[in-house]
């Protein structure tokens, strides 16, 4: 028992030192430690850690309790794993982050994979971002996907997706 | 009286000059077409940027070669208390980016960002969280209004 406490006392400062300084500065010590372990495990899996750290800092700024922050990070880490499963290990951190957002929003994995093929190595942020914005604004998912996939298949530049997010949903009379 | 013009007649010389073949530099037509296409693309780009500036939060401009875009976040009818802009770009530090009052009664702040997707919100001095009325809303894990913006290279 004494040995265990001695080990904890020895390792705890090392764990804190390895953590991102932002987490240590902004989160309560216990929360920072828990979040730090979660971030470390993501790093060990080869997942990008910055989205997790930013989400934890967002939670801290919003005054969220530890359990809620950890739950959010768990969900995001799972989504990042899922995104890497779809896109592969050679994917950029930026693409993994936007694909994770898409999967969390309910976009089918097949669509993310399809979009990656059409984009042929270019970033997925603009098309997936536009798709998520359209759906968030109330455009039916199928119509949103149709607009985005049309541009993607045409190999349109990123700036062409900007206006899509502003598309007004059609009223029933316009259908 | 004959209709034939003399060789040294100015009218004849003018007519011959107008009928003479014109030497065109190689690639002139291709260059002209390329210029026309560029001009058309610029017009489309300007109209797209204008639409985005009206409808979205951001007005981007002035890339300086470092890959950063100046993005302006704006509220049209902000509360009277001081407001800060917080988001992924400043580690969600609530005191990070103060918004200044604009002449039309709004509030705005400009930050330089790389192309990407950023979650953000506005926070009043009283601790109230405000989403951007024109940006897309996103699901929030922590029960506060949050918006999202995608910055693309022009």
Short mmCIF file of C-alpha atoms in Angstrom, two decimals:
data_model
loop_
_atom_site.label_atom_id
_atom_site.label_comp_id
_atom_site.label_asym_id
_atom_site.label_seq_id
_atom_site.Cartn_x
_atom_site.Cartn_y
_atom_site.Cartn_z
CA UNK A 1 0.00 0.00 0.00
CA UNK A 2 2.79 2.36 0.92
CA UNK A 3 4.55 1.45 -2.27
CA UNK A 4 1.45 2.35 -4.32
CA UNK A 5 1.19 5.78 -2.71
CA UNK A 6 4.87 6.33 -3.19
CA UNK A 7 4.51 5.50 -6.89
CA UNK A 8 1.52 7.84 -7.23
CA UNK A 9 3.42 10.63 -5.52
CA UNK A 10 6.33 10.00 -7.84
CA UNK A 11 4.34 9.75 -11.08
CA UNK A 12 1.64 12.38 -10.55
CA UNK A 13 3.94 15.37 -11.17
CA UNK A 14 5.28 13.59 -14.25
CA UNK A 15 1.75 13.12 -15.59
CA UNK A 16 1.00 16.79 -15.01
CA UNK A 17 4.24 17.83 -16.66
CA UNK A 18 3.40 15.80 -19.77
CA UNK A 19 -0.02 17.41 -20.07
CA UNK A 20 -0.81 20.25 -22.35
CA UNK A 21 -0.09 23.45 -20.40
CA UNK A 22 -3.47 24.87 -21.43
CA UNK A 23 -5.30 22.03 -19.72
CA UNK A 24 -3.32 22.45 -16.52
CA UNK A 25 -3.94 26.19 -16.51
CA UNK A 26 -7.64 26.12 -17.27
CA UNK A 27 -9.09 22.97 -15.73
CA UNK A 28 -9.30 21.88 -12.09
CA UNK A 29 -6.37 19.60 -11.32
CA UNK A 30 -8.39 16.38 -11.17
CA UNK A 31 -10.20 17.20 -14.42
CA UNK A 32 -6.95 18.15 -16.13
CA UNK A 33 -5.44 14.83 -15.11
CA UNK A 34 -8.41 12.84 -16.40
CA UNK A 35 -8.57 14.78 -19.63
CA UNK A 36 -4.80 14.50 -19.98
CA UNK A 37 -4.98 10.72 -19.76
CA UNK A 38 -7.71 10.68 -22.39
CA UNK A 39 -5.64 12.92 -24.66
CA UNK A 40 -2.59 10.73 -24.10
CA UNK A 41 -4.51 7.61 -25.07
CA UNK A 42 -5.69 9.33 -28.25
CA UNK A 43 -2.11 10.33 -29.03
CA UNK A 44 -0.98 6.76 -28.46
CA UNK A 45 -3.55 5.63 -31.03
CA UNK A 46 -2.22 8.13 -33.52
CA UNK A 47 -5.30 10.34 -33.36
CA UNK A 48 -5.05 14.14 -33.49
CA UNK A 49 -5.16 15.59 -29.98
CA UNK A 50 -5.79 19.27 -30.69
CA UNK A 51 -9.56 18.81 -31.30
CA UNK A 52 -9.82 17.04 -27.94
CA UNK A 53 -7.86 19.74 -26.12
CA UNK A 54 -9.95 22.49 -27.72
CA UNK A 55 -13.19 20.74 -26.77
CA UNK A 56 -11.97 20.42 -23.18
CA UNK A 57 -11.07 24.12 -23.12
CA UNK A 58 -14.49 24.94 -24.58
CA UNK A 59 -16.07 22.97 -21.76
CA UNK A 60 -13.92 24.74 -19.21
CA UNK A 61 -14.91 28.17 -20.53
CA UNK A 62 -18.55 27.18 -20.47
CA UNK A 63 -18.29 26.04 -16.87
CA UNK A 64 -19.11 22.42 -17.64
CA UNK A 65 -18.57 19.83 -14.91
CA UNK A 66 -15.83 17.25 -15.29
CA UNK A 67 -18.19 14.40 -16.12
CA UNK A 68 -19.68 16.35 -19.00
CA UNK A 69 -16.30 17.32 -20.39
CA UNK A 70 -15.05 13.75 -20.25
CA UNK A 71 -18.25 12.49 -21.89
CA UNK A 72 -17.87 14.99 -24.71
CA UNK A 73 -14.25 14.03 -25.21
CA UNK A 74 -15.09 10.33 -25.20
CA UNK A 75 -17.63 10.91 -27.95
CA UNK A 76 -15.21 13.01 -29.97
CA UNK A 77 -12.42 10.45 -29.62
CA UNK A 78 -14.76 7.71 -30.82
CA UNK A 79 -15.73 9.87 -33.80
CA UNK A 80 -12.06 10.53 -34.60
CA UNK A 81 -11.45 6.77 -34.51
CA UNK A 82 -14.41 6.26 -36.82
CA UNK A 83 -13.14 8.95 -39.17
CA UNK A 84 -9.74 7.32 -39.33
CA UNK A 85 -11.43 4.00 -40.03
CA UNK A 86 -13.12 5.57 -43.04
CA UNK A 87 -10.28 7.75 -44.30
CA UNK A 88 -7.21 5.72 -43.32
CA UNK A 89 -4.12 6.42 -41.29
CA UNK A 90 -2.53 8.74 -43.85
CA UNK A 91 -5.28 11.32 -43.41
CA UNK A 92 -4.50 14.83 -42.19
CA UNK A 93 -5.58 15.94 -38.72
CA UNK A 94 -7.82 18.57 -40.34
CA UNK A 95 -9.66 15.99 -42.43
CA UNK A 96 -10.03 13.64 -39.49
CA UNK A 97 -11.52 16.47 -37.41
CA UNK A 98 -14.12 17.50 -40.01
CA UNK A 99 -14.95 13.87 -40.81
CA UNK A 100 -15.42 13.22 -37.09
CA UNK A 101 -17.83 16.17 -36.91
CA UNK A 102 -19.70 14.75 -39.88
CA UNK A 103 -19.96 11.27 -38.35
CA UNK A 104 -21.15 12.77 -35.07
CA UNK A 105 -23.81 14.66 -37.01
CA UNK A 106 -25.04 11.40 -38.53
CA UNK A 107 -23.42 11.54 -41.97
CA UNK A 108 -23.07 7.94 -43.23
CA UNK A 109 -19.50 6.64 -43.45
CA UNK A 110 -20.01 5.72 -47.10
CA UNK A 111 -20.64 9.34 -47.97
CA UNK A 112 -17.50 10.52 -46.26
CA UNK A 113 -15.53 7.87 -48.17
CA UNK A 114 -17.21 8.83 -51.43
CA UNK A 115 -16.42 12.49 -50.90
CA UNK A 116 -12.80 11.66 -50.24
CA UNK A 117 -12.57 9.92 -53.60
CA UNK A 118 -14.08 12.86 -55.43
CA UNK A 119 -11.80 15.33 -53.67
CA UNK A 120 -8.78 13.34 -54.74
CA UNK A 121 -6.42 14.41 -51.98
CA UNK A 122 -7.82 17.89 -51.39
CA UNK A 123 -9.13 18.89 -47.96
CA UNK A 124 -12.62 17.73 -46.97
CA UNK A 125 -13.25 20.78 -44.80
CA UNK A 126 -15.04 22.97 -47.34
CA UNK A 127 -17.46 20.36 -48.74
CA UNK A 128 -18.22 18.63 -45.44
CA UNK A 129 -18.47 21.98 -43.67
CA UNK A 130 -20.93 23.22 -46.29
CA UNK A 131 -22.96 20.03 -46.00
CA UNK A 132 -23.13 20.27 -42.20
CA UNK A 133 -24.10 23.96 -42.41
CA UNK A 134 -26.87 23.23 -44.90
CA UNK A 135 -28.34 20.50 -42.72
CA UNK A 136 -28.01 22.68 -39.61
CA UNK A 137 -30.00 25.36 -41.42
CA UNK A 138 -32.82 22.95 -42.13
CA UNK A 139 -32.04 21.79 -45.66
CA UNK A 140 -33.05 18.13 -46.01
CA UNK A 141 -29.98 15.89 -45.89
CA UNK A 142 -30.56 14.41 -49.35
CA UNK A 143 -30.80 17.80 -51.01
CA UNK A 144 -27.76 19.07 -49.12
CA UNK A 145 -25.79 16.03 -50.20
CA UNK A 146 -26.90 16.48 -53.78
CA UNK A 147 -25.59 20.05 -53.85
CA UNK A 148 -22.28 19.19 -52.25
CA UNK A 149 -21.68 16.02 -54.24
CA UNK A 150 -22.40 17.82 -57.50
CA UNK A 151 -19.68 20.34 -56.77
CA UNK A 152 -17.30 17.68 -55.52
CA UNK A 153 -17.71 15.53 -58.64
CA UNK A 154 -17.10 18.63 -60.73
CA UNK A 155 -13.90 19.19 -58.71
CA UNK A 156 -15.05 22.68 -57.82
CA UNK A 157 -12.66 24.89 -55.82
CA UNK A 158 -13.26 25.40 -52.10
CA UNK A 159 -14.66 28.90 -52.54
CA UNK A 160 -17.60 27.47 -54.51
CA UNK A 161 -18.88 25.77 -51.38
CA UNK A 162 -19.11 28.99 -49.38
CA UNK A 163 -22.43 30.15 -50.78
CA UNK A 164 -24.03 26.73 -50.33
CA UNK A 165 -24.25 27.09 -46.57
CA UNK A 166 -26.36 30.16 -47.10
CA UNK A 167 -28.98 28.43 -49.19
CA UNK A 168 -32.43 29.09 -47.84
CA UNK A 169 -34.46 25.94 -47.27
CA UNK A 170 -37.33 25.64 -49.73
CA UNK A 171 -40.80 26.23 -48.39
CA UNK A 172 -43.44 23.57 -49.03
CA UNK A 173 -44.96 25.81 -51.71
CA UNK A 174 -41.65 25.84 -53.57
CA UNK A 175 -41.28 22.07 -53.51
CA UNK B 1 -14.56 58.82 -117.28
CA UNK B 2 -12.91 55.63 -116.02
CA UNK B 3 -13.78 54.10 -112.60
CA UNK B 4 -10.21 52.77 -112.30
CA UNK B 5 -8.09 54.59 -109.70
CA UNK B 6 -4.52 55.53 -110.36
CA UNK B 7 -1.76 53.67 -108.48
CA UNK B 8 -0.88 56.73 -106.45
CA UNK B 9 -4.47 57.63 -105.64
CA UNK B 10 -4.87 58.02 -101.87
CA UNK B 11 -8.24 56.24 -101.90
CA UNK B 12 -6.69 53.24 -103.68
CA UNK B 13 -3.79 53.11 -101.18
CA UNK B 14 -6.24 53.25 -98.29
CA UNK B 15 -8.39 50.47 -99.74
CA UNK B 16 -5.36 48.25 -100.31
CA UNK B 17 -4.16 48.86 -96.76
CA UNK B 18 -7.53 47.84 -95.36
CA UNK B 19 -7.54 44.66 -97.42
CA UNK B 20 -3.98 43.70 -96.60
CA UNK B 21 -3.61 40.66 -94.27
CA UNK B 22 -2.85 41.57 -90.69
CA UNK B 23 0.06 39.87 -88.99
CA UNK B 24 -1.23 38.39 -85.71
CA UNK B 25 1.23 37.44 -83.03
CA UNK B 26 1.12 33.71 -82.27
CA UNK B 27 -1.18 32.89 -79.36
CA UNK B 28 -3.00 36.24 -79.42
CA UNK B 29 -6.44 34.66 -79.61
CA UNK B 30 -5.61 32.16 -76.89
CA UNK B 31 -4.37 34.97 -74.66
CA UNK B 32 -7.48 37.02 -75.32
CA UNK B 33 -9.73 34.10 -74.46
CA UNK B 34 -7.71 33.43 -71.28
CA UNK B 35 -8.06 37.10 -70.29
CA UNK B 36 -11.81 36.96 -70.83
CA UNK B 37 -12.07 33.80 -68.75
CA UNK B 38 -10.02 35.36 -65.93
CA UNK B 39 -12.22 38.46 -65.93
CA UNK B 40 -15.32 36.28 -65.78
CA UNK B 41 -13.89 34.24 -62.92
CA UNK B 42 -13.10 37.47 -61.05
CA UNK B 43 -16.66 38.67 -61.50
CA UNK B 44 -18.02 35.37 -60.18
CA UNK B 45 -15.54 35.44 -57.29
CA UNK B 46 -16.54 38.95 -56.32
CA UNK B 47 -20.24 38.12 -56.39
CA UNK B 48 -19.68 34.96 -54.32
CA UNK B 49 -17.58 36.85 -51.81
CA UNK B 50 -20.23 39.55 -51.65
CA UNK B 51 -22.96 37.02 -51.00
CA UNK B 52 -20.90 35.38 -48.29
CA UNK B 53 -20.12 38.70 -46.65
CA UNK B 54 -23.79 39.58 -46.55
CA UNK B 55 -25.04 36.29 -45.32
CA UNK B 56 -22.30 34.78 -43.21
CA UNK B 57 -20.43 36.32 -40.40
CA UNK B 58 -17.23 36.65 -42.15
CA UNK B 59 -15.75 39.08 -44.55
CA UNK B 60 -12.42 37.68 -45.56
CA UNK B 61 -9.76 39.47 -47.47
CA UNK B 62 -6.12 40.33 -47.70
CA UNK B 63 -4.23 37.09 -47.78
CA UNK B 64 -0.63 38.05 -47.00
CA UNK B 65 1.14 34.99 -48.24
CA UNK B 66 1.29 33.41 -44.80
CA UNK B 67 -1.89 31.41 -45.41
CA UNK B 68 -3.91 33.48 -42.94
CA UNK B 69 -7.18 35.17 -43.82
CA UNK B 70 -8.58 38.19 -42.03
CA UNK B 71 -12.02 37.12 -40.85
CA UNK B 72 -14.44 39.61 -39.35
CA UNK B 73 -17.06 38.39 -36.90
CA UNK B 74 -19.97 40.73 -36.38
CA UNK B 75 -23.14 41.10 -34.37
CA UNK B 76 -25.80 43.40 -35.79
CA UNK B 77 -27.72 44.10 -32.60
CA UNK B 78 -25.43 43.35 -29.67
CA UNK B 79 -26.26 43.98 -26.03
CA UNK B 80 -24.84 47.16 -24.54
CA UNK B 81 -22.34 45.38 -22.28
CA UNK B 82 -18.79 44.62 -23.48
CA UNK B 83 -18.58 41.49 -25.60
CA UNK B 84 -15.72 39.16 -26.41
CA UNK B 85 -15.33 36.68 -29.22
CA UNK B 86 -14.27 33.21 -28.11
CA UNK B 87 -13.61 30.07 -30.06
CA UNK B 88 -11.23 27.40 -31.22
CA UNK B 89 -8.91 30.10 -32.53
CA UNK B 90 -8.16 31.58 -29.10
CA UNK B 91 -8.43 28.45 -26.96
CA UNK B 92 -11.86 29.61 -25.79
CA UNK B 93 -10.41 32.29 -23.51
CA UNK B 94 -13.35 34.48 -22.63
CA UNK B 95 -11.26 37.63 -22.31
CA UNK B 96 -9.37 36.94 -25.49
CA UNK B 97 -10.78 38.97 -28.37
CA UNK B 98 -12.78 42.06 -27.37
CA UNK B 99 -15.32 43.24 -29.92
CA UNK B 100 -15.43 46.92 -30.85
CA UNK B 101 -18.57 48.92 -31.51
CA UNK B 102 -19.26 49.79 -35.11
CA UNK B 103 -20.82 52.98 -36.47
CA UNK B 104 -24.09 51.21 -37.27
CA UNK B 105 -24.56 50.09 -33.68
CA UNK B 106 -23.18 46.61 -34.13
CA UNK B 107 -20.08 44.97 -32.72
CA UNK B 108 -17.22 43.41 -34.64
CA UNK B 109 -13.85 41.76 -34.19
CA UNK B 110 -11.35 40.62 -36.78
CA UNK B 111 -9.00 37.70 -36.35
CA UNK B 112 -6.56 36.15 -38.80
CA UNK B 113 -7.20 32.48 -39.37
CA UNK B 114 -5.94 29.64 -41.49
CA UNK B 115 -8.49 27.94 -43.73
CA UNK B 116 -10.42 25.48 -41.59
CA UNK B 117 -13.53 25.06 -39.52
CA UNK B 118 -13.90 26.87 -36.21
CA UNK B 119 -16.45 26.68 -33.40
CA UNK B 120 -17.08 30.02 -31.74
CA UNK B 121 -19.49 32.16 -29.72
CA UNK B 122 -19.83 35.63 -28.23
CA UNK B 123 -19.76 36.21 -24.48
CA UNK B 124 -21.04 39.31 -22.71
CA UNK B 125 -19.45 40.83 -19.63
CA UNK B 126 -22.39 39.40 -17.72
CA UNK B 127 -21.48 35.87 -18.77
CA UNK B 128 -24.23 35.45 -21.35
CA UNK B 129 -23.33 33.26 -24.32
CA UNK B 130 -24.63 34.45 -27.67
CA UNK B 131 -24.58 32.53 -30.96
CA UNK B 132 -23.98 34.27 -34.25
CA UNK B 133 -27.34 34.92 -35.85
CA UNK B 134 -26.08 34.28 -39.36
CA UNK B 135 -23.62 31.44 -38.89
CA UNK B 136 -24.68 27.82 -38.77
CA UNK B 137 -25.47 26.52 -35.28
CA UNK B 138 -23.73 23.40 -34.02
CA UNK B 139 -24.55 20.82 -31.42
CA UNK B 140 -23.09 21.85 -28.12
CA UNK B 141 -21.98 19.34 -25.53
CA UNK B 142 -22.05 21.88 -22.74
CA UNK B 143 -25.46 23.52 -23.03
CA UNK B 144 -24.36 26.90 -24.42
CA UNK B 145 -25.12 28.42 -27.81
CA UNK B 146 -22.30 27.77 -30.25
CA UNK B 147 -21.79 28.67 -33.90
CA UNK B 148 -19.40 27.43 -36.52
CA UNK B 149 -17.64 29.05 -39.43
CA UNK B 150 -15.64 27.58 -42.29
CA UNK B 151 -12.81 29.67 -43.63
CA UNK B 152 -11.65 28.86 -47.13
CA UNK B 153 -8.74 30.24 -49.09
CA UNK B 154 -9.95 32.87 -51.61
#
